[in-house]
Amino acid sequence: MIISNKLADIPESYFGKTMGRHIEHGPLPLINMAVGIPDGQTPQGIIDHFAQALQLPENQKYGAFHGKDSFKQAIVDFYQRQYNVTLDKDDEVCILYGTKNGLVALPTCIVNPGDYVMLPDPGYTDYLAGVLLADAKPIPLNLEPPHYLPDWSTVNRETLLKTKLIYLTYPNNPTGSTATQQVFDEAIDNIYGTNTKIVHDFAYGAFGFDAKNPSILASKHGKDVAIEIYSLSKGYNMSGFRVGFAVGNKDMIQALKKYQTHTNAGMFGALQDAATYALNHYDDFLIQQSDTFRQRRNYFEAQLAQAGLPYVHSKGGIYSWLHTPPGFDSERFEQFLVTEKSILVAPGIPFGNNGKHYVRISLALDEQQLSEAAQRLSDIAYLYQK
Ligand SMILES: Cc1ncc(COP(=O)(O)O)c(C=O)c1O
């Protein structure tokens, strides 16, 4: 076998394995509720600006390693406007070719072999590979229903002291839970003065249904201990573009930037121009996105409630988190739904052990499909009555 021992030991990526596969389903037309991105298109103005940027000779060549000043300035302005957080564009901003890249690279940049890294359980699946690539040890940070927030009183103090990095993500994929500023204040209080750092993955930052989602950097000492990673994929419907950024703690940002000088050669200039245009002109679009998903959440949860299905109330993001019926684990229920109801969902288990009895249902569907899906799910309410 040519594959290295280290890579061979990393479990298959769940979404790498399943995305785009042929789905064997029941007789009804398939409704795909496993998708992880909003269903809308990139706003036309961003595409037009991208097309113009393609014509610029400066964008045909290698650009500055750490990005154009105009892009970094747009990031700084965006954070000031949206979160009232002031950033230094040279020391506190690192542009990323898709945030997955930064999230997976981070442990290699800032932790040493054997160090502990705490991962939310349930939480986004791709953090784990980054920890294993760094020869660090993943430790679950248990998140419990209904709020799925860390309870620091249950985290062993010795374990915390050996932990060099904690991943947090709110709105949470897969549960739809959100954080208040106080949640971040408490997380920071817990580790302030130690060597532990926090990365807050803000991929669904735009989607807050009951309140605007806070930035961890707006908490006291936020920038002393944390970075935040912001993606343009979900809010701006730009997942195909592959663009995002990390902001916050200088030392963490410098480490990421050093890593990039060895693994990247600057981001495509036209992409930076498109992202700059998005950040500078589409604040209203982010509000619309959140409104759309709030309406869908309201509708879908009302349907589930009427049928008596045990979902977790979602406060942000683009998903619904549904408990499995008695006798079903997440994978068995996923199989049942696809063969009996032709509904594809994501099983909860790839998101961590606490996902074992849940499935993640994406709300990135138009009204008609959502209503059809709600109807099909209501038809299986009897499974929960056993
Ligand atoms: C929680 C979370 N973080 C990060 C990402 C990665 O997004 P991207 O690499 O497109 O910025 C995703 C994508 O699904 C996600 O759900």
Coordinates of C-alpha atoms and ligand atoms in Angstrom, one line a residue:
M1 CA 0.0 0.0 0.0
I2 CA 1.3 3.4 -1.0
I3 CA -0.8 5.4 1.5
S4 CA 1.1 6.6 4.6
N5 CA 0.3 5.1 7.9
K6 CA -0.9 8.4 9.2
L7 CA -3.4 9.0 6.4
A8 CA -4.5 5.4 6.5
D9 CA -5.4 5.7 10.2
I10 CA -7.6 8.7 9.6
P11 CA -11.2 7.5 9.1
E12 CA -12.9 8.2 5.7
S13 CA -14.5 11.6 5.5
Y14 CA -18.2 11.0 5.8
F15 CA -19.2 13.6 3.3
G16 CA -16.2 12.8 1.0
K17 CA -17.6 9.2 0.9
T18 CA -21.2 10.1 0.4
M19 CA -21.4 13.3 -1.6
G20 CA -22.4 12.7 -5.2
R21 CA -23.0 9.0 -4.8
H22 CA -25.8 7.2 -6.5
I23 CA -28.7 6.9 -4.1
E24 CA -30.9 3.8 -4.1
H25 CA -34.2 5.0 -2.8
G26 CA -37.9 3.9 -2.6
P27 CA -40.5 4.4 -5.3
L28 CA -41.3 8.1 -4.5
P29 CA -39.2 10.9 -6.1
L30 CA -36.0 11.5 -4.0
I31 CA -36.0 14.5 -1.7
N32 CA -32.3 15.3 -0.8
M33 CA -32.2 16.7 2.7
A34 CA -28.6 15.9 3.3
V35 CA -27.3 19.0 1.5
G36 CA -25.0 21.3 3.5
I37 CA -25.4 24.6 1.6
P38 CA -28.3 27.0 1.0
D39 CA -30.2 26.2 -2.2
G40 CA -30.0 29.8 -3.7
Q41 CA -27.6 31.2 -6.2
T42 CA -24.7 33.6 -5.8
P43 CA -26.1 37.1 -6.2
Q44 CA -25.7 38.2 -9.8
G45 CA -23.7 41.4 -8.9
I46 CA -21.0 39.2 -7.3
I47 CA -20.8 37.0 -10.4
D48 CA -20.6 40.1 -12.7
H49 CA -17.9 41.6 -10.6
F50 CA -16.0 38.3 -10.7
A51 CA -16.3 38.2 -14.5
Q52 CA -14.9 41.7 -14.8
A53 CA -12.0 40.8 -12.4
L54 CA -11.1 37.9 -14.7
Q55 CA -10.2 40.5 -17.3
L56 CA -7.6 42.3 -15.2
P57 CA -4.0 41.5 -16.1
E58 CA -2.9 41.7 -12.4
N59 CA -5.2 38.7 -11.7
Q60 CA -3.4 36.5 -14.2
K61 CA -0.2 36.5 -12.1
Y62 CA 0.9 35.4 -8.7
G63 CA -0.4 37.9 -6.2
A64 CA 0.8 38.9 -2.7
F65 CA 1.1 35.8 -0.6
H66 CA -1.2 37.0 2.1
G67 CA -3.8 38.6 -0.1
K68 CA -4.8 42.0 -1.6
D69 CA -5.0 45.0 0.7
S70 CA -8.5 45.6 -0.7
F71 CA -9.8 42.2 0.4
K72 CA -8.2 42.5 3.9
Q73 CA -9.7 46.0 4.3
A74 CA -13.1 44.7 3.3
I75 CA -12.8 42.0 6.0
V76 CA -11.8 44.6 8.6
D77 CA -14.7 46.9 7.6
F78 CA -17.2 43.9 7.6
Y79 CA -16.2 43.0 11.2
Q80 CA -16.4 46.5 12.4
R81 CA -19.8 47.0 10.8
Q82 CA -21.3 43.7 11.7
Y83 CA -19.8 42.9 15.1
N84 CA -18.2 46.1 16.3
V85 CA -14.8 44.3 16.4
T86 CA -11.7 46.3 15.3
L87 CA -9.1 44.3 13.5
D88 CA -5.6 45.0 12.2
K89 CA -5.6 44.0 8.6
D90 CA -2.0 42.9 8.6
D91 CA -1.7 41.1 11.9
E92 CA -5.2 39.8 12.6
V93 CA -6.5 38.6 9.3
C94 CA -5.6 35.5 7.3
I95 CA -7.5 34.8 4.1
L96 CA -8.4 31.2 3.4
Y97 CA -9.2 29.1 0.2
G98 CA -12.3 27.8 1.8
T99 CA -12.5 27.7 5.6
K100 CA -12.2 23.9 5.6
N101 CA -8.6 24.4 4.7
G102 CA -7.9 26.6 7.7
L103 CA -9.9 24.5 10.1
V104 CA -8.0 21.4 9.2
A105 CA -4.6 23.1 9.0
L106 CA -4.9 24.9 12.3
P107 CA -3.8 22.1 14.7
T108 CA -0.7 21.5 12.6
C109 CA 0.1 25.2 13.0
I110 CA -0.4 25.6 16.7
V111 CA -0.4 22.3 18.6
N112 CA 2.3 19.6 19.2
P113 CA 2.1 15.8 19.0
G114 CA 0.2 14.4 22.0
D115 CA -1.5 17.7 22.9
Y116 CA -5.2 17.5 23.5
V117 CA -7.7 19.2 21.1
M118 CA -11.3 19.5 22.2
L119 CA -14.0 19.0 19.5
P120 CA -17.7 19.7 20.0
D121 CA -19.8 16.5 20.1
P122 CA -21.9 16.8 18.1
G123 CA -20.0 19.1 15.7
Y124 CA -18.7 19.5 12.2
T125 CA -17.0 16.3 11.0
D126 CA -13.9 17.7 9.4
Y127 CA -12.1 19.0 12.5
L128 CA -11.0 15.5 13.4
A129 CA -8.8 15.0 10.4
G130 CA -6.9 18.2 11.3
V131 CA -6.3 16.9 14.8
L132 CA -5.0 13.5 13.6
L133 CA -2.8 15.1 11.0
A134 CA -1.1 17.0 13.8
D135 CA -0.6 13.8 15.8
A136 CA -2.7 15.4 18.5
K137 CA -5.4 13.7 20.6
P138 CA -9.1 14.5 20.0
I139 CA -11.2 14.9 23.1
P140 CA -14.9 15.3 22.9
L141 CA -16.6 18.4 24.3
N142 CA -20.0 17.0 25.2
L143 CA -22.9 19.1 24.1
E144 CA -26.3 18.1 25.5
P145 CA -29.8 18.8 24.3
P146 CA -31.8 21.0 24.2
H147 CA -29.2 23.9 24.0
Y148 CA -26.0 22.0 23.0
L149 CA -23.8 24.5 24.9
P150 CA -20.6 23.6 26.8
D151 CA -21.0 22.9 30.5
W152 CA -17.5 23.7 31.7
S153 CA -18.3 22.4 35.2
T154 CA -18.3 18.9 33.7
V155 CA -15.0 19.2 31.9
N156 CA -12.2 17.7 33.9
R157 CA -9.7 20.4 34.9
E158 CA -6.6 18.3 34.2
T159 CA -7.9 17.4 30.7
L160 CA -8.5 21.1 30.1
L161 CA -4.9 21.9 31.2
K162 CA -3.6 19.5 28.6
T163 CA -5.9 20.9 25.9
K164 CA -4.1 23.3 23.6
L165 CA -7.1 24.1 21.3
I166 CA -10.9 24.1 21.6
Y167 CA -13.2 24.1 18.6
L168 CA -16.5 25.8 19.0
T169 CA -19.1 26.4 16.4
Y170 CA -22.3 28.4 16.7
P171 CA -24.8 28.3 15.0
N172 CA -23.9 24.7 15.4
N173 CA -23.9 22.2 12.6
P174 CA -25.7 19.8 13.0
T175 CA -28.0 20.9 15.9
G176 CA -29.0 24.5 15.0
S177 CA -28.1 25.7 18.5
T178 CA -26.7 29.2 18.9
A179 CA -24.5 31.0 21.4
T180 CA -25.0 34.3 23.3
Q181 CA -22.1 36.6 24.0
Q182 CA -22.1 35.2 27.6
V183 CA -21.5 31.7 26.3
F184 CA -18.3 33.0 24.7
D185 CA -17.4 35.0 27.8
E186 CA -17.6 31.8 29.9
A187 CA -15.5 29.8 27.5
I188 CA -12.8 32.4 27.5
D189 CA -13.0 32.8 31.4
N190 CA -12.3 29.0 31.6
I191 CA -9.1 29.1 29.7
Y192 CA -7.8 32.7 30.2
G193 CA -4.3 32.7 31.6
T194 CA -3.6 29.1 30.4
N195 CA -2.0 28.0 27.1
T196 CA -5.3 26.9 25.7
K197 CA -6.7 28.7 22.6
I198 CA -10.1 28.7 21.0
V199 CA -11.1 28.6 17.4
H200 CA -14.7 29.6 16.7
D201 CA -16.0 28.3 13.4
F202 CA -18.6 30.9 12.3
A203 CA -19.6 29.2 9.0
Y204 CA -23.3 29.8 9.7
G205 CA -22.8 33.2 11.3
A206 CA -25.3 34.9 9.0
F207 CA -28.2 32.6 10.1
G208 CA -29.6 33.7 13.4
F209 CA -33.4 33.3 13.9
D210 CA -34.1 34.8 17.3
A211 CA -31.1 37.1 17.6
K212 CA -28.0 38.2 15.7
N213 CA -25.2 35.6 16.2
P214 CA -22.4 37.2 18.3
S215 CA -18.7 37.0 17.4
I216 CA -16.4 35.5 20.0
L217 CA -14.0 38.4 19.3
A218 CA -16.5 40.8 20.8
S219 CA -16.0 39.1 24.2
K220 CA -13.5 40.6 26.6
H221 CA -10.1 39.0 25.9
G222 CA -11.5 37.4 22.8
K223 CA -8.5 38.4 20.7
D224 CA -6.1 37.3 23.4
V225 CA -7.2 33.7 23.1
A226 CA -9.3 33.1 20.0
I227 CA -9.6 33.2 16.3
E228 CA -12.9 33.2 14.4
I229 CA -13.2 31.5 11.0
Y230 CA -15.8 33.1 8.7
S231 CA -16.9 31.5 5.5
L232 CA -18.6 33.1 2.4
S233 CA -19.9 29.7 1.4
K234 CA -23.3 29.7 3.2
G235 CA -24.3 33.3 3.8
Y236 CA -23.5 34.4 0.2
N237 CA -24.2 31.1 -1.5
M238 CA -20.6 31.0 -2.6
S239 CA -19.5 27.5 -1.6
G240 CA -18.1 26.7 -5.1
F241 CA -15.9 29.8 -5.0
R242 CA -13.9 28.5 -2.0
V243 CA -13.3 31.6 0.1
G244 CA -13.3 32.6 3.7
F245 CA -11.0 34.0 6.3
A246 CA -9.6 33.7 9.9
V247 CA -9.5 36.8 12.2
G248 CA -8.4 37.4 15.7
N249 CA -5.5 36.3 17.9
K250 CA -2.2 37.5 16.3
D251 CA -0.1 34.5 17.2
M252 CA -2.6 32.0 15.8
I253 CA -3.0 34.1 12.6
Q254 CA 0.8 34.4 12.2
A255 CA 1.1 30.6 12.5
L256 CA -1.6 30.0 9.9
K257 CA 0.0 32.5 7.6
K258 CA 3.4 30.9 7.9
Y259 CA 1.9 27.6 7.0
Q260 CA 0.2 29.1 4.0
T261 CA 3.5 30.5 2.7
H262 CA 4.7 26.9 2.4
T263 CA 1.5 25.3 1.1
N264 CA -0.2 28.0 -1.0
A265 CA 1.0 30.7 -3.4
G266 CA -1.6 33.4 -2.8
M267 CA -5.3 33.3 -3.6
F268 CA -6.6 33.8 -7.2
G269 CA -6.9 37.6 -7.5
A270 CA -10.3 37.5 -9.2
L271 CA -11.7 35.4 -6.4
Q272 CA -10.4 38.0 -3.9
D273 CA -12.1 40.7 -5.9
A274 CA -15.4 38.8 -6.0
A275 CA -15.2 38.2 -2.2
T276 CA -14.3 41.9 -1.6
Y277 CA -17.3 42.9 -3.6
A278 CA -19.6 40.5 -1.6
L279 CA -18.4 41.8 1.8
N280 CA -18.7 45.4 0.7
H281 CA -22.2 45.3 -0.9
Y282 CA -24.3 42.4 0.4
D283 CA -25.1 42.9 4.1
D284 CA -28.8 43.0 3.1
F285 CA -28.5 39.7 1.3
L286 CA -27.3 38.1 4.5
I287 CA -30.4 39.4 6.3
Q288 CA -32.6 37.9 3.5
Q289 CA -30.9 34.6 3.8
S290 CA -31.5 34.4 7.5
D291 CA -35.2 35.4 6.9
T292 CA -35.7 32.7 4.4
F293 CA -34.3 30.0 6.7
R294 CA -36.2 31.4 9.7
Q295 CA -39.5 31.0 7.7
R296 CA -38.5 27.5 6.7
R297 CA -37.6 26.6 10.2
N298 CA -41.0 28.0 11.5
Y299 CA -42.9 26.1 8.9
F300 CA -41.0 22.8 9.2
E301 CA -41.0 22.7 13.0
A302 CA -44.7 23.5 13.1
Q303 CA -45.3 20.5 10.8
L304 CA -43.1 18.2 12.9
A305 CA -44.8 19.5 16.1
Q306 CA -48.2 18.8 14.7
A307 CA -47.2 15.2 13.9
G308 CA -45.6 14.8 17.4
L309 CA -42.0 14.3 16.1
P310 CA -39.3 15.0 18.6
Y311 CA -37.1 17.6 16.9
V312 CA -34.6 20.0 18.7
H313 CA -35.7 23.6 18.3
S314 CA -33.3 25.3 15.8
K315 CA -32.1 28.8 16.5
G316 CA -29.8 29.3 13.6
G317 CA -28.0 27.6 10.7
I318 CA -29.8 25.7 8.0
Y319 CA -30.7 22.4 9.6
S320 CA -33.2 20.6 11.7
W321 CA -32.1 17.9 14.2
L322 CA -34.5 15.1 14.7
H323 CA -34.5 12.3 17.3
T324 CA -34.7 8.8 15.9
P325 CA -37.7 6.6 16.8
P326 CA -37.2 3.9 19.5
G327 CA -35.2 1.0 18.2
F328 CA -33.4 3.0 15.5
D329 CA -29.9 4.4 15.6
S330 CA -29.0 7.2 13.3
E331 CA -27.8 5.1 10.4
R332 CA -30.7 2.6 10.5
F333 CA -33.1 5.5 10.5
E334 CA -31.3 7.2 7.6
Q335 CA -31.7 3.9 5.7
F336 CA -35.3 3.6 6.6
L337 CA -36.1 7.1 5.4
V338 CA -34.4 6.6 2.1
T339 CA -35.9 3.3 1.3
E340 CA -39.4 3.9 2.7
K341 CA -39.9 7.6 2.2
S342 CA -37.3 8.5 -0.4
I343 CA -35.9 11.2 1.9
L344 CA -32.1 11.4 2.2
V345 CA -30.9 12.9 5.5
A346 CA -27.5 12.8 7.1
P347 CA -27.1 10.4 10.0
G348 CA -26.0 12.0 13.3
I349 CA -23.2 9.6 14.1
P350 CA -20.5 11.2 11.9
F351 CA -21.0 14.3 14.0
G352 CA -20.0 12.5 17.1
N353 CA -21.3 9.9 19.6
N354 CA -24.0 12.4 20.8
G355 CA -25.4 12.2 17.3
K356 CA -26.1 8.4 17.6
H357 CA -29.8 8.9 18.0
Y358 CA -30.4 11.8 15.7
V359 CA -30.5 12.7 12.0
R360 CA -29.7 16.0 10.4
I361 CA -32.3 17.4 8.1
S362 CA -31.3 20.2 5.7
L363 CA -33.8 23.0 5.2
A364 CA -32.1 24.1 2.0
L365 CA -35.2 23.1 -0.1
D366 CA -37.9 25.2 -1.8
E367 CA -41.3 25.5 -0.2
Q368 CA -42.9 22.7 -2.2
Q369 CA -40.2 20.1 -1.5
L370 CA -40.2 21.1 2.2
S371 CA -43.9 20.7 2.4
E372 CA -43.8 17.3 0.7
A373 CA -41.0 16.2 3.0
A374 CA -42.9 17.3 6.1
Q375 CA -45.9 15.3 4.9
R376 CA -43.8 12.2 4.4
L377 CA -42.2 12.6 7.8
S378 CA -45.6 13.1 9.5
D379 CA -46.6 9.8 8.0
I380 CA -44.1 7.9 10.1
A381 CA -45.2 9.4 13.4
Y382 CA -46.5 6.0 14.4
L383 CA -42.9 4.8 14.8
Y384 CA -42.4 7.1 17.7
Q385 CA -45.5 5.9 19.5
K386 CA -44.1 2.4 20.1
Ligands
LIG1 C1 -19.6 24.0 10.4 C2 -18.9 24.1 9.1 N1 -17.7 24.7 9.1 C3 -17.0 24.8 8.0 C4 -17.5 24.4 6.8 C5 -16.6 24.5 5.6 O1 -17.0 25.5 4.7 P1 -16.1 26.1 3.6 O2 -14.9 25.3 3.5 O3 -17.0 26.0 2.3 O4 -15.9 27.5 4.0 C6 -18.7 23.8 6.7 C7 -19.3 23.3 5.5 O5 -20.2 22.5 5.4 C8 -19.5 23.7 7.9 O6 -20.7 23.1 8.0

